[in-house]
CSV table of C-alpha atoms in Angstrom, one decimal:
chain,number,residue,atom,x,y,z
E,162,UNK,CA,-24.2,14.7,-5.0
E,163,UNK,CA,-22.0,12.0,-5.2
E,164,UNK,CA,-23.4,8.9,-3.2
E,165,UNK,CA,-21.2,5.3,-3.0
E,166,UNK,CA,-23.6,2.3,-2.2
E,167,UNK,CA,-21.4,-0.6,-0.7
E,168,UNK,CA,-23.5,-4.1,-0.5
E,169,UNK,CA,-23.4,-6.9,1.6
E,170,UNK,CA,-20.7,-5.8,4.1
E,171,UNK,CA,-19.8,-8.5,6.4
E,172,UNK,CA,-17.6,-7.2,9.6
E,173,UNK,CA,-15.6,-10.4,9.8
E,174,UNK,CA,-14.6,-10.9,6.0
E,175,UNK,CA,-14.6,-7.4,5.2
E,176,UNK,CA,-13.5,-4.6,7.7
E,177,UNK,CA,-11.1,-3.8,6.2
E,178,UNK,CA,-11.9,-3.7,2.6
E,179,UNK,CA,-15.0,-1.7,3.1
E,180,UNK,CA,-13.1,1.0,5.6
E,181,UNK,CA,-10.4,1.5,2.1
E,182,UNK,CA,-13.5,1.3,0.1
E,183,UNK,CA,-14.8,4.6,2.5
E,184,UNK,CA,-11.7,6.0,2.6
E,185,UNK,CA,-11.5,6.2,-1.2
E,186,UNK,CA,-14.9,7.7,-1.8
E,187,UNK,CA,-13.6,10.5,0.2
E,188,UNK,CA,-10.4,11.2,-0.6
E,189,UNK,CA,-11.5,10.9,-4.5
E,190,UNK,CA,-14.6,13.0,-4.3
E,191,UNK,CA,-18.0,11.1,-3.1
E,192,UNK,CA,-19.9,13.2,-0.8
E,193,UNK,CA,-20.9,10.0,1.5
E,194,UNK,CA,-21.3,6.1,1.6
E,195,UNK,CA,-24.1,4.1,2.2
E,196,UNK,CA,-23.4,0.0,3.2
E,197,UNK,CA,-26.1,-2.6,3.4
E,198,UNK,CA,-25.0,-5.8,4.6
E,199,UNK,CA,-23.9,-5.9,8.3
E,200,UNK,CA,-23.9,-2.8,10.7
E,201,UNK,CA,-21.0,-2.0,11.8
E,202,UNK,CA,-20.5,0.7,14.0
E,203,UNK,CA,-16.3,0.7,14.2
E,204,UNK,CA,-16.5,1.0,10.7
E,205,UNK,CA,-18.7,4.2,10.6
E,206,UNK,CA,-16.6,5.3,14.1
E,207,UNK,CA,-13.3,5.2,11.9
E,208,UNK,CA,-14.3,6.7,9.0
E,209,UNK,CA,-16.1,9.6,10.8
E,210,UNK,CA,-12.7,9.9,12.5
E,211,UNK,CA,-10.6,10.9,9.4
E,212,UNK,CA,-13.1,13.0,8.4
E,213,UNK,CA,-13.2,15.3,11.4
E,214,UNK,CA,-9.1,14.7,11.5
E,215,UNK,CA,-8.7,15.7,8.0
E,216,UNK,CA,-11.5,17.0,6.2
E,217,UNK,CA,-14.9,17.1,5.2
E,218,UNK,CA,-18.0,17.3,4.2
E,219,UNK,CA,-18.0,13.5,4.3
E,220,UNK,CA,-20.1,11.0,5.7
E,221,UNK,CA,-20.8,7.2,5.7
E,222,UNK,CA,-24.5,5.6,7.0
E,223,UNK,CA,-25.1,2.2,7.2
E,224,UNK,CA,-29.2,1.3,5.7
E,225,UNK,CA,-31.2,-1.8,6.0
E,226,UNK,CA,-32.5,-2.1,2.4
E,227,UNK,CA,-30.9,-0.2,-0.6
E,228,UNK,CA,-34.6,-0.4,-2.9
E,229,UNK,CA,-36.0,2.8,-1.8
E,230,UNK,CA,-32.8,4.5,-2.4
E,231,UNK,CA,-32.7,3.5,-6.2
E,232,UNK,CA,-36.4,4.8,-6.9
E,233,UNK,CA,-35.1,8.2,-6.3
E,234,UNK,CA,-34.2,10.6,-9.3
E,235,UNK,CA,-30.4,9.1,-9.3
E,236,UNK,CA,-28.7,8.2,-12.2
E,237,UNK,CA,-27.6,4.6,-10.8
E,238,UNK,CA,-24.1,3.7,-12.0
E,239,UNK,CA,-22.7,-0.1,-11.0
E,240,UNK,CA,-19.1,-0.9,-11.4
E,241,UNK,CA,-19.0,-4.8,-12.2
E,242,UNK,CA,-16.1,-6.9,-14.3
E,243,UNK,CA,-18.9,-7.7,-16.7
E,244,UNK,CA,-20.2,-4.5,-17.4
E,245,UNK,CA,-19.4,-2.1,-20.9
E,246,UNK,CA,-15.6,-0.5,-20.8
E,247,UNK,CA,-15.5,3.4,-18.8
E,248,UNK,CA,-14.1,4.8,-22.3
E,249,UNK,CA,-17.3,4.1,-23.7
E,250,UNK,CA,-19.8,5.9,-21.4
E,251,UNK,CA,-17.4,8.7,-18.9
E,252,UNK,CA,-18.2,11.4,-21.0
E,253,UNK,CA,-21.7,11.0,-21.1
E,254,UNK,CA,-22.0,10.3,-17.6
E,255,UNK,CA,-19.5,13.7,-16.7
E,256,UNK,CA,-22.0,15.7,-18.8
E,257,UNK,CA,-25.1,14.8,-16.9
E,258,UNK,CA,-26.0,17.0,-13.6
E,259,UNK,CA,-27.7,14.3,-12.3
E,260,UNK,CA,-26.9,12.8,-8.9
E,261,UNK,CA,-25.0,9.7,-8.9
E,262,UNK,CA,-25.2,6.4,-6.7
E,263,UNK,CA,-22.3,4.6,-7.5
E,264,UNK,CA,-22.6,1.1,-6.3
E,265,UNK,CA,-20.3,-1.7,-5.4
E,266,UNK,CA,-20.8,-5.3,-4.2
E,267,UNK,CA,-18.7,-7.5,-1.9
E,268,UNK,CA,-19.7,-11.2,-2.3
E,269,UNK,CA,-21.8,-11.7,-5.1
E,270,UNK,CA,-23.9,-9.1,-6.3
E,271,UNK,CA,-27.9,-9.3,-6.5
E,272,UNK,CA,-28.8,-9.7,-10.2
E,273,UNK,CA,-31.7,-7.3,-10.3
E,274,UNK,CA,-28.7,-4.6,-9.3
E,275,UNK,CA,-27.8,-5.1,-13.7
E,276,UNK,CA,-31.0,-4.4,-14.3
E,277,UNK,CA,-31.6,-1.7,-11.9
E,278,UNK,CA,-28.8,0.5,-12.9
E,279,UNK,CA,-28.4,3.2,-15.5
E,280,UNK,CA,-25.0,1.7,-16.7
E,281,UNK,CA,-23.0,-1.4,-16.0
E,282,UNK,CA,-19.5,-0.5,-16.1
E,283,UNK,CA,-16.1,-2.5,-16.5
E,284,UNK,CA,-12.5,-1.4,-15.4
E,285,UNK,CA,-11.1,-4.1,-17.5
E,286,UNK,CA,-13.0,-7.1,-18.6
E,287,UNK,CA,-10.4,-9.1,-15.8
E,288,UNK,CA,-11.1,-9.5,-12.4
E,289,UNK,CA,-10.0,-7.5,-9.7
E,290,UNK,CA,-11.4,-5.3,-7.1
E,291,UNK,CA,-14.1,-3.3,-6.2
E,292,UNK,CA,-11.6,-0.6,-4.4
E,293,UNK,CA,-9.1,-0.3,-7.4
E,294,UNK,CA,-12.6,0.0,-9.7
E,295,UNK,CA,-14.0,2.5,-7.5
E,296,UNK,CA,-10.7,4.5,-7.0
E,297,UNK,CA,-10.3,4.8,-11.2
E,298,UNK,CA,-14.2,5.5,-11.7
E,299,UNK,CA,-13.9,8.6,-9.5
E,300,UNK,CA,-10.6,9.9,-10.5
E,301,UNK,CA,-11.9,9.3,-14.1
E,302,UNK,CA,-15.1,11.9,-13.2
E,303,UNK,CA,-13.6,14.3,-11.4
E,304,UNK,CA,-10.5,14.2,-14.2
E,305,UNK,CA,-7.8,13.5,-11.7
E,306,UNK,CA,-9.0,16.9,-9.8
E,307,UNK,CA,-9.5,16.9,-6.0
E,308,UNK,CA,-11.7,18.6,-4.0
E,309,UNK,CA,-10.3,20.8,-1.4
E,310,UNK,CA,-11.9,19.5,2.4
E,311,UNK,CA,-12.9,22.0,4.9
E,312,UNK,CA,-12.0,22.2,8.4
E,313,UNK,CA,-9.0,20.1,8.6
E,314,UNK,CA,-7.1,19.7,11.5
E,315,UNK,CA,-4.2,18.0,9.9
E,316,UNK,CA,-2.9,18.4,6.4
E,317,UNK,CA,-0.4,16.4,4.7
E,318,UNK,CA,2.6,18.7,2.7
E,319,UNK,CA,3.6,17.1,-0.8
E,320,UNK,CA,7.1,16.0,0.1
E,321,UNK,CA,9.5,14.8,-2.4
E,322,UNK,CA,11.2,12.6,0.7
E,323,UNK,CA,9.8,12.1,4.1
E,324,UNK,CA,6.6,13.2,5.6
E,325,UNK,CA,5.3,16.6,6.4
E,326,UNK,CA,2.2,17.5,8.7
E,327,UNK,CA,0.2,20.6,9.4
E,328,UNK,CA,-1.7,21.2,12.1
E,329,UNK,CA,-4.2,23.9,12.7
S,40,UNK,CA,9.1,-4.9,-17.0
S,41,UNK,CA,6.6,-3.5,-14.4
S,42,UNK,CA,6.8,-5.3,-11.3
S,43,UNK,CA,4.9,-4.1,-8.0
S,44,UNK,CA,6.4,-5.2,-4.6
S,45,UNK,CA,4.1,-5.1,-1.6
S,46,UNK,CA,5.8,-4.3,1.6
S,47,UNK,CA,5.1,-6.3,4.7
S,48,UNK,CA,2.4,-9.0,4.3
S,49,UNK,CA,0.4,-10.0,7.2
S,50,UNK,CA,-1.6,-13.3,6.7
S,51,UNK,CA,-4.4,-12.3,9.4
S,52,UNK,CA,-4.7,-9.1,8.9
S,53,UNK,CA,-4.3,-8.5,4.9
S,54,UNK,CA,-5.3,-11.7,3.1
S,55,UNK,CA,-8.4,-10.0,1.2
S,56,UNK,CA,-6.1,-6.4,0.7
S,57,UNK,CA,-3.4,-8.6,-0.8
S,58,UNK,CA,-5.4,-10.6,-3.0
S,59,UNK,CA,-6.9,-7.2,-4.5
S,60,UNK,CA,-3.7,-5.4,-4.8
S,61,UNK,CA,-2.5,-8.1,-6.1
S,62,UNK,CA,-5.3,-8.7,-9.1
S,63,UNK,CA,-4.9,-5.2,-9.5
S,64,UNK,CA,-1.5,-5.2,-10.4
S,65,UNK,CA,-2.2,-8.4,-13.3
S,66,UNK,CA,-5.4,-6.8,-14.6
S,67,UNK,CA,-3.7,-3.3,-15.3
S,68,UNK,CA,-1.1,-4.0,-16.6
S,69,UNK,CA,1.9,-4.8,-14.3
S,70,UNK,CA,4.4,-8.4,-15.2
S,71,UNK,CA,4.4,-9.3,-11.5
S,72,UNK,CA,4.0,-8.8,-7.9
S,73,UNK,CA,6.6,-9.8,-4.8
S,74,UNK,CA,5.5,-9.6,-2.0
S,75,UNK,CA,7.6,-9.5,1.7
S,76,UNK,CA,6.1,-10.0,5.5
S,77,UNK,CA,4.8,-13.6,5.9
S,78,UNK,CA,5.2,-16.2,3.6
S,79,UNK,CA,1.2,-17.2,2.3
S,80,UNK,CA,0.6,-20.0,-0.1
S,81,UNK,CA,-2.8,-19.6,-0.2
S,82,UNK,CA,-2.6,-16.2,-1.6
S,83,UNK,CA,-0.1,-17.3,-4.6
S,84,UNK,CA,-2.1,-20.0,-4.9
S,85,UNK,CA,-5.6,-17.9,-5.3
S,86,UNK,CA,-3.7,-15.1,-7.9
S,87,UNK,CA,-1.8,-17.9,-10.2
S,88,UNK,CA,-5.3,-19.7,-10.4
S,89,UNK,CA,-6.6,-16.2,-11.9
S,90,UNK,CA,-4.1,-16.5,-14.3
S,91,UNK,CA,-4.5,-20.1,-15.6
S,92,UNK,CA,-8.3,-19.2,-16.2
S,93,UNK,CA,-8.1,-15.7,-17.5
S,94,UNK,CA,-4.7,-15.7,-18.6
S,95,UNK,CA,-1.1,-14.6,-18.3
S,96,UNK,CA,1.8,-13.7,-18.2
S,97,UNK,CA,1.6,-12.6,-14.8
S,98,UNK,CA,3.5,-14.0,-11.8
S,99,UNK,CA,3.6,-13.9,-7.8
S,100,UNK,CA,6.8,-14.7,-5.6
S,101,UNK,CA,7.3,-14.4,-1.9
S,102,UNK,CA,10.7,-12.7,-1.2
S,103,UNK,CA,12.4,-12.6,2.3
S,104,UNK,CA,14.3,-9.2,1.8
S,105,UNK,CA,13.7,-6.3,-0.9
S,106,UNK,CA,17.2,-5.1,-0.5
S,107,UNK,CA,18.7,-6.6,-3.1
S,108,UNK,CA,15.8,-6.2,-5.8
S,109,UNK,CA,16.4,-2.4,-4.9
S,110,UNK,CA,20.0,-2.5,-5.5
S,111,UNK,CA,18.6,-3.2,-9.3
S,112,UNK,CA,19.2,-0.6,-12.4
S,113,UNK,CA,15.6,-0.1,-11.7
S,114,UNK,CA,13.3,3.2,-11.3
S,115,UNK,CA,11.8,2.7,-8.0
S,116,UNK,CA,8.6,4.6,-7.3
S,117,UNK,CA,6.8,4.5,-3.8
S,118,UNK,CA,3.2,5.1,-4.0
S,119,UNK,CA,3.1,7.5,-0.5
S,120,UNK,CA,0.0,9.9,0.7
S,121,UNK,CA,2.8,12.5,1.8
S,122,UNK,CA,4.5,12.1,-1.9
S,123,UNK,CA,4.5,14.3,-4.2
S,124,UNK,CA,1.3,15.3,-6.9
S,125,UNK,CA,1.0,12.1,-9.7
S,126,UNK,CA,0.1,14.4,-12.2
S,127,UNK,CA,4.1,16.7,-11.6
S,128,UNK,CA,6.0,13.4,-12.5
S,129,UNK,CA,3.6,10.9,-14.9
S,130,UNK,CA,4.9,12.1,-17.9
S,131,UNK,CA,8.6,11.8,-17.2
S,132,UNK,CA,7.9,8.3,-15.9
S,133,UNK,CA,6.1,7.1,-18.9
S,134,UNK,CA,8.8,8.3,-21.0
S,135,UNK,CA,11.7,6.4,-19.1
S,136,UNK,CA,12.1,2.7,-20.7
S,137,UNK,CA,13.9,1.5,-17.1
S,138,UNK,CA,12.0,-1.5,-15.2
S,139,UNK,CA,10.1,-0.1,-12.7
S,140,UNK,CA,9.5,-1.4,-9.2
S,141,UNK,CA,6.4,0.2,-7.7
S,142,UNK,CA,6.4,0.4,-4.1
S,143,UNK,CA,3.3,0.3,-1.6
S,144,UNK,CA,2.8,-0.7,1.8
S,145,UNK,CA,1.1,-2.5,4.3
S,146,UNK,CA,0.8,-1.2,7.8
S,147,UNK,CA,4.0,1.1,8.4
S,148,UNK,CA,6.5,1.5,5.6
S,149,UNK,CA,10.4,1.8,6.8
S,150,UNK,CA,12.0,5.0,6.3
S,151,UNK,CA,14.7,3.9,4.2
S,152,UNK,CA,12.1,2.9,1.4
S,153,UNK,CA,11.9,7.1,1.1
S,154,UNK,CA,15.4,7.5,0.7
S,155,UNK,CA,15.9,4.6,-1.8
S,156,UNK,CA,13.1,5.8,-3.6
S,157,UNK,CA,13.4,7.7,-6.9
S,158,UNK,CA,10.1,9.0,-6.3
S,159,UNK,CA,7.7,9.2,-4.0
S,160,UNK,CA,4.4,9.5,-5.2
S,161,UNK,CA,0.9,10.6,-3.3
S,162,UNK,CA,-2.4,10.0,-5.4
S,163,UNK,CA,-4.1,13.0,-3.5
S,164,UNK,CA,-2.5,14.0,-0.1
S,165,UNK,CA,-5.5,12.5,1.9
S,166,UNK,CA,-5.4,9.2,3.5
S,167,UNK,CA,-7.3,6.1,1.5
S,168,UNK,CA,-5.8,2.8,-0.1
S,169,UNK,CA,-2.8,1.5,-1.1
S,170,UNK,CA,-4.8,-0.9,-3.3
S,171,UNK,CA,-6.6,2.7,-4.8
S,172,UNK,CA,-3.5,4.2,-5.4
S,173,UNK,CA,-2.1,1.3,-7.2
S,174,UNK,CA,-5.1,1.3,-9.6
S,175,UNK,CA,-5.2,4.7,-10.8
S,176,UNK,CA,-1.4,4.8,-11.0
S,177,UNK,CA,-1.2,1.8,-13.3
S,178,UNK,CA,-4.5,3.4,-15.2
S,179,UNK,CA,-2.5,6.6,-15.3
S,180,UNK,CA,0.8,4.9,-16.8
S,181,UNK,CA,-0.6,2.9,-19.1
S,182,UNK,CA,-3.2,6.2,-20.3
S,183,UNK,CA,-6.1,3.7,-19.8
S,184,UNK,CA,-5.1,1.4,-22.2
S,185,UNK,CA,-5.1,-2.3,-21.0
S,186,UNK,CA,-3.2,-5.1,-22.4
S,187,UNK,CA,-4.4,-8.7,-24.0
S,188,UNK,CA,-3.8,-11.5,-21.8
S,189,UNK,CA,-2.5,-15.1,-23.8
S,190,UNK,CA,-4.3,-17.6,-23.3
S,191,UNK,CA,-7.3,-17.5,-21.1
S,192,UNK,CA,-9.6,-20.3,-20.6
S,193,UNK,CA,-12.4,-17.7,-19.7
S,194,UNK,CA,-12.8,-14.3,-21.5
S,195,UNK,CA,-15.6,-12.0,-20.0
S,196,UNK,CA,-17.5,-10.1,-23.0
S,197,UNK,CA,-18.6,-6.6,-21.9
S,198,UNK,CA,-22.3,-6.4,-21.7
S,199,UNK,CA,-24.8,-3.6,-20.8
S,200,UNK,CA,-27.1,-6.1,-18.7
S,201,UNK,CA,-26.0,-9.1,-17.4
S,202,UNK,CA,-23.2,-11.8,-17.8
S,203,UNK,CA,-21.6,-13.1,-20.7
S,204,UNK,CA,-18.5,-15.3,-20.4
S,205,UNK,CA,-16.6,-17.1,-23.2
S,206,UNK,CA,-14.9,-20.4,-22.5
S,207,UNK,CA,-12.3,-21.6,-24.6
């Protein structure tokens, strides 16, 4: 089980980050997405919409307080620019059968969160963003496979121009 | 040269998706971004004051029509969710020594750009981020390896726990 825990989300500053944030757990392989921070039921409406349109099991869940989570048996994993390179700790991590929580600020992250986790991982030692990190720390597992989704109503056709659509 | 060319900037609606894609591109590995939609200071203020503190070369430019950068003896590559697998077409890529302009989106990306495209790229066939697919397609062209940026005022040491910052 592949859980993605997205802090602090604020609707105003960032809808729209958070929903690619969502979208990328899914399409790369988390089984669901938890977000402290503001609740914010468009967010959860839109997400649960793709999923129904074009695959699941996926789900997203908005909690009050992420503590109780990271007591459970979880091997806590949190992607920060300061954190030791991926290189250096993906195969160990692939190996282990634990469950993951893999878990991403917005603002500024609470420093017992480096403290709490199992590892403290970097995507480059330069700043950028807690999508891109997220999108290359899952491909990375997984090994650039994807997981088939069940139950699609649409799929999307590999196209070397345009655009092709399935529907079932 | 590696140059990334947003398509379509809207100052209300993508400021924060901008700004990512935008670090993204400098942090793995691309020389600069354009960008076209609105003109935004702000935003090539907020990405060349990255630079100054964690270093270059890496550059932003507003540009009012990408049809003359396309007309370029350039590889064009459009990062699409109904493109074709990543994995088919890396390697041929990586081997080619042309420029390359990478292509991504905003909202709705004009037909023509498949057309003008040499390829059109999906990083999986479900829907997420164009700021996602950037990352992993710069990870996967430059096989993980990132480059040194000249003269940083701040360097970030990777640390298991905490924060560590260099200043310089």
């Amino acid at each position: 089980m592949i859980t993605v825990l997205r802090l602090g989300h604020r609707i105003e500053r960032d809808k729209r980050l958070t929903t690619h944030v969502a979208l990328i757990s899914r399409a790369l392989g988390a089984d669901k997405i938890l977000f402290t921070g503001q609740h914010d039921k468009s967010l959860i409406d839109s997400i649960n919409k793709i999923t129904e349109k074009f695959g699941g099991p996926f789900s997203i869940e908005y909690i009050k307080n992420y503590k109780e989570l990271l007591n459970k048996n979880s091997e806590i994993i949190h992607l920060t620019v300061y954190g030791i390179p991926l290189s250096k700790v993906i195969n160990k991590i692939r190996k282990s059968k634990k469950d993951k929580i893999i878990i991403i600020g917005s603002e500024k992250v609470p420093p017992e969160i480096y403290h709490l986790a199992n590892y403290n991982i970097s995507i480059t030692n330069q700043p950028h963003s807690e999508a891109g990190a997220l999108a290359i720390f899952l491909h990375e597992l997984f090994k650039g496979k994807y997981k088939d989704f069940k139950n699609p109503k649409i799929k999307i056709v590999p196209q070397s121009k345009g655009k092709k659509l399935i529907k079932s």
